[in-house]
Amino acid sequence: MASALARYPHFCNSATPEGRPIVRPRISNPAAAPNGKKPNNKLRRRSKADHFALNRALSAFVDSGCLDNAVYLFENMPRSDAYAWNVLIRGFVNKGLFREAVELYRRMAREGIRADNYTFPFVVKACGGMLALMEGEKVHAKLFKAGLDLDLYVGNSLISMYAENGRVDLAEKVFGEMCERDVVSWNAMISGFLSGGDGWSSLALLREMQVYGMRPDRYSLISALGATSLECYLRSGREIHCWAIRSGLESDFMVETSLVDMYCKCGTVYYAERLFNSASKENIVTWNAMIDGYASNALPSKSLACMKSMQDNYNLNPDSITMINLLPACAQLGFLRVGKSVHGHSIRKGFFPNMVLETALINMYGISGGLKEAKFLFGKMAEKSLISWNAIIAAHVQNGQNEEALGLFQKLWCEPLEPDAITIASILPAFAEVALLREGRQIHGYASKLGLGSNIYISNSIIYMYAKCADLSTAQQIFYKMSIKDVVSWNVIIMAHGIHGCGGKSIALFKEMQKYGVEPNASTFFSLLMSCSISGLVDEGWGYFNQMRGSYNIDPGIEHYGCVLDLIGRTGNLDCAKEFVTQMPMVPSARIWGSLLTASRKHGNIEMAEYAAKHILSLEHDNTGCCILLSNMYAEAGRWEDFEGIKSLMRKEGLTKTVGYSMMESRGKIYSFTNNDKCCQHASMIYGVLDIISKGIGVNIHSTRVTRFRLLDLAKERAKSAAAHAVRLAISFGLVSTAIGKPVLIRQNTRICEDCHSAAKKISDLSCREIIVGDAKVIHHFRDGRCSCNDYW
DNA sequence: TTAGGGTTAG
């Protein structure tokens, strides 16, 4: 637009680029007699014919897209009437130069030419195109004053303008007050409801227009098919298809494309494919609709094959929309390389800048593990929409970068953009993973403000978020208040109880969901088995695992095997655990070997730990957690050479321990602590409390692990002593900064260490307070010297 | 001699 303005600056300010006001050359009127006497009829007729010829030439330039020539001619015409102005305004509108069109309309008024019933439809359309509601309303007031508001064409353009500006209510008002309506009026309103996201009203209006004796045309059908797609209402789509056949519109290329798209969006890709196969293949839009249809119906390979066939068999070159539609297929297949080649092709073809394409690429990179590329693209984008922000936030969450996602969410508030349902749905998992309860409540409040309280998808995420923020009771309340619950709602509430160590309640909920007629799926069993594993319900877990295939016809996936392995690990029968891993029907992942490693550490079996670690490092050579765990085991066993071996491996690989931190909230403020943090707020008070607590539970804050380490390492390890680990600093501060009797809520980004777990149990007993620590996997409830995880995590 | 509604995309 900026370049267009530079090209036609005089329409904005009636001045030449040098700043001189444009003075239209006044060619003497040939019809005027030189002596000032009345012109004769012959001369007058000739003058009129010349004027008409110039207008016709102007119109011809505009129709053929030669706007530069049209402008030149217009500026050099001896006189211009409303017709000439209208034609030129039309030229700008048709080229999408809406600002210039409106400027020309303003200049027309300044030059004393009255806008007429032909002018306003173009000007109103320009206001719709540039999403300028205020300008549109001003133009509406002007045409009302001119008595043109009842003009059919003007009314039709007003309907579209208001709908485009998101004011379907005003569009409806104009439509309702029209004294005359034609098929275009009905179509504009049908399309208006559709753009406002109200497909049902569109479809109702399609029926109503027929009651009024109006026959739908190709435009009516195209909009109505869009409405059907929006509402996924196949029955209506089929009716419209029948109407298209009866009225001979089925072979209209745009109706045909809309039908293909409708069948895909309604999930009936088979019908779309049948129609597509018999359709003309000349139009790339139809191909694009089919490529998108395959990908949206989980047929990504067909999507790629369709694109290839389009190129090889029909010699059509993919456009930017083809690229956009292809990217979800790449993401589904995990074809990062193909996705990158789509990116490269788009660069070579000059498709950039293109906000939609860039956003689609960010989505693809986010899903395919290419967060670095997604971040790079986002940073380079010239223009970003809310959808672009949603995509980059989701990319961070999908790749476990929750804190960065929350940072971006905060930055979004500084933009002139308002977060929507997708933003909330994208960011909620990050809140669940790293936020404190107060922040969780804020995002819940914001979701309610956006009217998303009854959105199942959002509600499910909110339930999980409350559970992870240690507020199981609010999670339960929201769950039971939901008027409609889907299988995900049940899975989430089962998992919510599971992570709080309430495995028995998870089993009860599993039985309850079936009483309500909800069929469990693979995720239900994952939640259930995970709950059994956290609560140590070994027999129950085994029972449900065995029922999966036999009673529910669900094949256990690797995640289910992982849960059962945790269950076996609890029993301490590590040989059985090892055998279970080697006999799994799928290749064990690093996560599976990690489960065996955890069990080995828990039961002090260093040989089994080494065996598991060997497998983990062969799959993930940079697995820091594995190295840390094994080095701790070596240290505890006094195997210093092996300990140093692991440490040097870590140095060689450039692996650094994740910095653990704990967070807690007091009086609306968030406090964060790292291990042995001497710079935290209220440090002297916190260390004073910690000293008292440590003495109370029989721990010397300065020499906790002396016996476990060599004297040489004593000084080094003292600094790292678990006695001043972040979680204990947070607990110390929590005990004195929160109301007596209330639980102390802590969040920790890593798993709680054994020493701190043991200390937290004792502190809960000593202080008669409940201490809740949500670590990276489990919510530990420490009460009366015990923990809800039964000391296995 | 001029006008209004329209297909695929994040």
CSV table of C-alpha atoms in Angstrom, one decimal, chain A residues 203-410:
chain,number,residue,atom,x,y,z
A,203,LEU,CA,-28.3,-21.4,5.9
A,204,ALA,CA,-31.6,-20.1,7.4
A,205,LEU,CA,-31.4,-17.1,5.1
A,206,LEU,CA,-30.8,-19.3,2.1
A,207,ARG,CA,-34.1,-21.0,2.9
A,208,GLU,CA,-35.9,-17.8,3.6
A,209,MET,CA,-34.9,-16.2,0.3
A,210,GLN,CA,-36.6,-19.1,-1.5
A,211,VAL,CA,-39.8,-18.5,0.6
A,212,TYR,CA,-39.7,-14.9,-0.7
A,213,GLY,CA,-39.5,-16.3,-4.2
A,214,MET,CA,-35.9,-15.5,-4.8
A,215,ARG,CA,-33.9,-18.1,-6.7
A,216,PRO,CA,-30.4,-18.8,-5.3
A,217,ASP,CA,-27.6,-18.3,-7.9
A,218,ARG,CA,-24.0,-19.5,-7.9
A,219,TYR,CA,-23.0,-16.9,-5.3
A,220,SER,CA,-25.8,-18.0,-2.9
A,221,LEU,CA,-24.6,-21.6,-3.2
A,222,ILE,CA,-20.9,-20.7,-2.7
A,223,SER,CA,-21.7,-18.8,0.5
A,224,ALA,CA,-24.1,-21.4,1.7
A,225,LEU,CA,-21.6,-24.2,1.1
A,226,GLY,CA,-19.1,-22.1,3.2
A,227,ALA,CA,-21.7,-22.0,6.0
A,228,THR,CA,-22.2,-25.7,5.8
A,229,SER,CA,-18.4,-26.3,6.0
A,230,LEU,CA,-18.2,-23.9,9.0
A,231,GLU,CA,-20.9,-25.8,10.9
A,232,CYS,CA,-19.8,-29.3,9.5
A,233,TYR,CA,-23.5,-29.9,8.6
A,234,LEU,CA,-23.2,-32.5,5.9
A,235,ARG,CA,-27.0,-32.8,5.4
A,236,SER,CA,-27.3,-29.2,4.4
A,237,GLY,CA,-24.3,-29.6,2.1
A,238,ARG,CA,-25.9,-32.5,0.3
A,239,GLU,CA,-29.1,-30.5,-0.1
A,240,ILE,CA,-27.2,-27.7,-1.7
A,241,HIS,CA,-25.3,-30.2,-3.9
A,242,CYS,CA,-28.7,-31.5,-5.2
A,243,TRP,CA,-29.9,-27.9,-5.8
A,244,ALA,CA,-26.6,-27.3,-7.8
A,245,ILE,CA,-27.3,-30.3,-9.9
A,246,ARG,CA,-30.9,-29.4,-10.5
A,247,SER,CA,-30.1,-25.8,-11.4
A,248,GLY,CA,-27.1,-26.8,-13.7
A,249,LEU,CA,-24.6,-25.1,-11.4
A,250,GLU,CA,-22.7,-28.3,-10.4
A,251,SER,CA,-20.1,-27.8,-13.2
A,252,ASP,CA,-19.6,-24.1,-12.4
A,253,PHE,CA,-15.9,-24.1,-11.4
A,254,MET,CA,-16.4,-22.1,-8.3
A,255,VAL,CA,-19.4,-24.1,-7.1
A,256,GLU,CA,-17.5,-27.3,-7.8
A,257,THR,CA,-14.5,-26.1,-5.7
A,258,SER,CA,-16.9,-25.1,-2.9
A,259,LEU,CA,-18.5,-28.6,-3.0
A,260,VAL,CA,-15.1,-30.3,-2.8
A,261,ASP,CA,-14.1,-28.1,0.1
A,262,MET,CA,-17.4,-28.7,1.8
A,263,TYR,CA,-17.2,-32.5,1.6
A,264,CYS,CA,-13.6,-32.3,3.0
A,265,LYS,CA,-14.5,-30.0,5.8
A,266,CYS,CA,-17.5,-32.2,6.8
A,267,GLY,CA,-15.0,-35.1,7.1
A,268,THR,CA,-16.3,-37.0,4.0
A,269,VAL,CA,-13.1,-36.9,2.0
A,270,TYR,CA,-14.4,-39.9,-0.1
A,271,TYR,CA,-17.2,-37.8,-1.6
A,272,ALA,CA,-14.9,-34.9,-2.2
A,273,GLU,CA,-12.4,-37.2,-4.0
A,274,ARG,CA,-15.2,-38.6,-6.2
A,275,LEU,CA,-16.3,-35.1,-7.1
A,276,PHE,CA,-12.7,-34.0,-7.6
A,277,ASN,CA,-11.9,-36.9,-9.9
A,278,SER,CA,-14.8,-35.9,-12.3
A,279,ALA,CA,-14.1,-32.2,-12.0
A,280,SER,CA,-12.2,-30.1,-14.5
A,281,LYS,CA,-8.6,-30.0,-13.3
A,282,GLU,CA,-7.7,-26.6,-14.8
A,283,ASN,CA,-8.3,-24.6,-11.7
A,284,ILE,CA,-5.5,-24.6,-9.1
A,285,VAL,CA,-8.0,-23.6,-6.4
A,286,THR,CA,-9.8,-27.0,-6.7
A,287,TRP,CA,-6.4,-28.7,-6.3
A,288,ASN,CA,-5.6,-26.6,-3.3
A,289,ALA,CA,-8.9,-27.5,-1.7
A,290,MET,CA,-8.2,-31.2,-2.2
A,291,ILE,CA,-4.6,-31.0,-0.9
A,292,ASP,CA,-5.9,-29.2,2.2
A,293,GLY,CA,-8.8,-31.7,2.4
A,294,TYR,CA,-6.5,-34.7,2.5
A,295,ALA,CA,-4.3,-33.1,5.2
A,296,SER,CA,-7.2,-32.1,7.4
A,297,ASN,CA,-8.6,-35.6,7.2
A,298,ALA,CA,-5.4,-37.2,8.4
A,299,LEU,CA,-4.3,-38.4,4.9
A,300,PRO,CA,-1.0,-36.5,4.6
A,301,SER,CA,0.5,-38.9,2.1
A,302,LYS,CA,-2.4,-38.4,-0.2
A,303,SER,CA,-2.0,-34.6,0.2
A,304,LEU,CA,1.6,-34.8,-1.0
A,305,ALA,CA,0.7,-37.2,-3.9
A,306,CYS,CA,-2.1,-34.9,-5.0
A,307,MET,CA,0.4,-32.0,-5.3
A,308,LYS,CA,2.8,-34.2,-7.3
A,309,SER,CA,0.0,-35.2,-9.7
A,310,MET,CA,-1.0,-31.6,-10.1
A,311,GLN,CA,2.5,-30.8,-11.3
A,312,ASP,CA,3.3,-33.9,-13.2
A,313,ASN,CA,0.0,-34.7,-14.9
A,314,TYR,CA,-1.6,-31.3,-15.3
A,315,ASN,CA,1.5,-29.0,-15.5
A,316,LEU,CA,0.1,-26.6,-12.9
A,317,ASN,CA,2.6,-24.6,-10.8
A,318,PRO,CA,1.9,-24.6,-7.1
A,319,ASP,CA,1.1,-21.2,-5.7
A,320,SER,CA,1.5,-19.8,-2.1
A,321,ILE,CA,-1.8,-21.4,-1.0
A,322,THR,CA,-0.6,-24.8,-2.2
A,323,MET,CA,2.4,-24.3,0.0
A,324,ILE,CA,0.3,-23.3,3.0
A,325,ASN,CA,-2.0,-26.4,2.5
A,326,LEU,CA,0.9,-28.7,2.1
A,327,LEU,CA,2.7,-27.8,5.4
A,328,PRO,CA,0.2,-29.5,7.8
A,329,ALA,CA,0.8,-32.7,5.8
A,330,CYS,CA,4.6,-32.4,6.3
A,331,ALA,CA,4.0,-31.8,10.0
A,332,GLN,CA,1.8,-34.8,10.4
A,333,LEU,CA,4.3,-37.1,8.7
A,334,GLY,CA,7.1,-35.6,10.7
A,335,PHE,CA,8.8,-34.7,7.4
A,336,LEU,CA,10.9,-31.8,8.6
A,337,ARG,CA,13.1,-32.0,5.5
A,338,VAL,CA,10.1,-31.9,3.1
A,339,GLY,CA,8.8,-28.9,5.2
A,340,LYS,CA,12.1,-27.2,4.7
A,341,SER,CA,12.0,-27.8,1.0
A,342,VAL,CA,8.5,-26.2,0.9
A,343,HIS,CA,10.1,-23.3,2.7
A,344,GLY,CA,13.0,-23.1,0.2
A,345,HIS,CA,10.7,-23.4,-2.8
A,346,SER,CA,8.6,-20.5,-1.4
A,347,ILE,CA,11.7,-18.3,-1.1
A,348,ARG,CA,12.8,-19.2,-4.7
A,349,LYS,CA,9.3,-18.4,-6.0
A,350,GLY,CA,9.2,-15.1,-4.2
A,351,PHE,CA,6.1,-15.9,-2.1
A,352,PHE,CA,7.5,-13.8,0.8
A,353,PRO,CA,6.5,-11.7,2.6
A,354,ASN,CA,3.3,-13.6,3.2
A,355,MET,CA,2.0,-13.6,6.7
A,356,VAL,CA,-0.2,-16.6,6.3
A,357,LEU,CA,2.6,-18.7,4.7
A,358,GLU,CA,5.1,-17.6,7.4
A,359,THR,CA,2.6,-18.5,10.1
A,360,ALA,CA,1.9,-21.9,8.5
A,361,LEU,CA,5.7,-22.5,8.4
A,362,ILE,CA,6.0,-21.6,12.1
A,363,ASN,CA,3.2,-24.2,12.8
A,364,MET,CA,5.0,-26.8,10.8
A,365,TYR,CA,8.4,-26.2,12.4
A,366,GLY,CA,6.8,-26.1,15.9
A,367,ILE,CA,5.2,-29.5,15.4
A,368,SER,CA,8.2,-31.1,13.7
A,369,GLY,CA,10.7,-30.0,16.4
A,370,GLY,CA,12.2,-27.1,14.5
A,371,LEU,CA,11.7,-24.5,17.2
A,372,LYS,CA,14.9,-22.7,16.2
A,373,GLU,CA,13.6,-22.2,12.6
A,374,ALA,CA,10.2,-21.2,13.9
A,375,LYS,CA,11.8,-18.5,16.2
A,376,PHE,CA,13.9,-17.2,13.3
A,377,LEU,CA,11.0,-16.9,11.0
A,378,PHE,CA,8.8,-15.2,13.6
A,379,GLY,CA,11.6,-12.7,14.4
A,380,LYS,CA,11.9,-11.8,10.7
A,381,MET,CA,8.2,-11.4,10.0
A,382,ALA,CA,7.4,-7.9,8.7
A,383,GLU,CA,3.8,-8.1,9.9
A,384,LYS,CA,2.4,-10.4,12.6
A,385,SER,CA,-1.2,-11.3,13.2
A,386,LEU,CA,-2.7,-12.8,16.4
A,387,ILE,CA,-2.6,-16.1,14.6
A,388,SER,CA,1.2,-15.7,14.1
A,389,TRP,CA,1.6,-15.0,17.8
A,390,ASN,CA,-0.6,-18.1,18.6
A,391,ALA,CA,1.6,-20.2,16.4
A,392,ILE,CA,4.9,-19.2,18.0
A,393,ILE,CA,3.4,-19.6,21.5
A,394,ALA,CA,2.2,-23.1,20.6
A,395,ALA,CA,5.6,-23.9,19.0
A,396,HIS,CA,7.3,-23.1,22.3
A,397,VAL,CA,4.8,-25.1,24.4
A,398,GLN,CA,5.0,-28.1,22.0
A,399,ASN,CA,8.8,-28.1,22.4
A,400,GLY,CA,8.7,-27.8,26.2
A,401,GLN,CA,9.8,-24.2,26.4
A,402,ASN,CA,7.0,-23.2,28.7
A,403,GLU,CA,8.7,-20.2,30.4
A,404,GLU,CA,9.5,-18.7,27.0
A,405,ALA,CA,5.9,-19.3,25.9
A,406,LEU,CA,4.7,-17.4,29.0
A,407,GLY,CA,7.2,-14.6,28.2
A,408,LEU,CA,5.8,-14.3,24.7
A,409,PHE,CA,2.2,-14.4,26.1
A,410,GLN,CA,3.2,-11.4,28.3
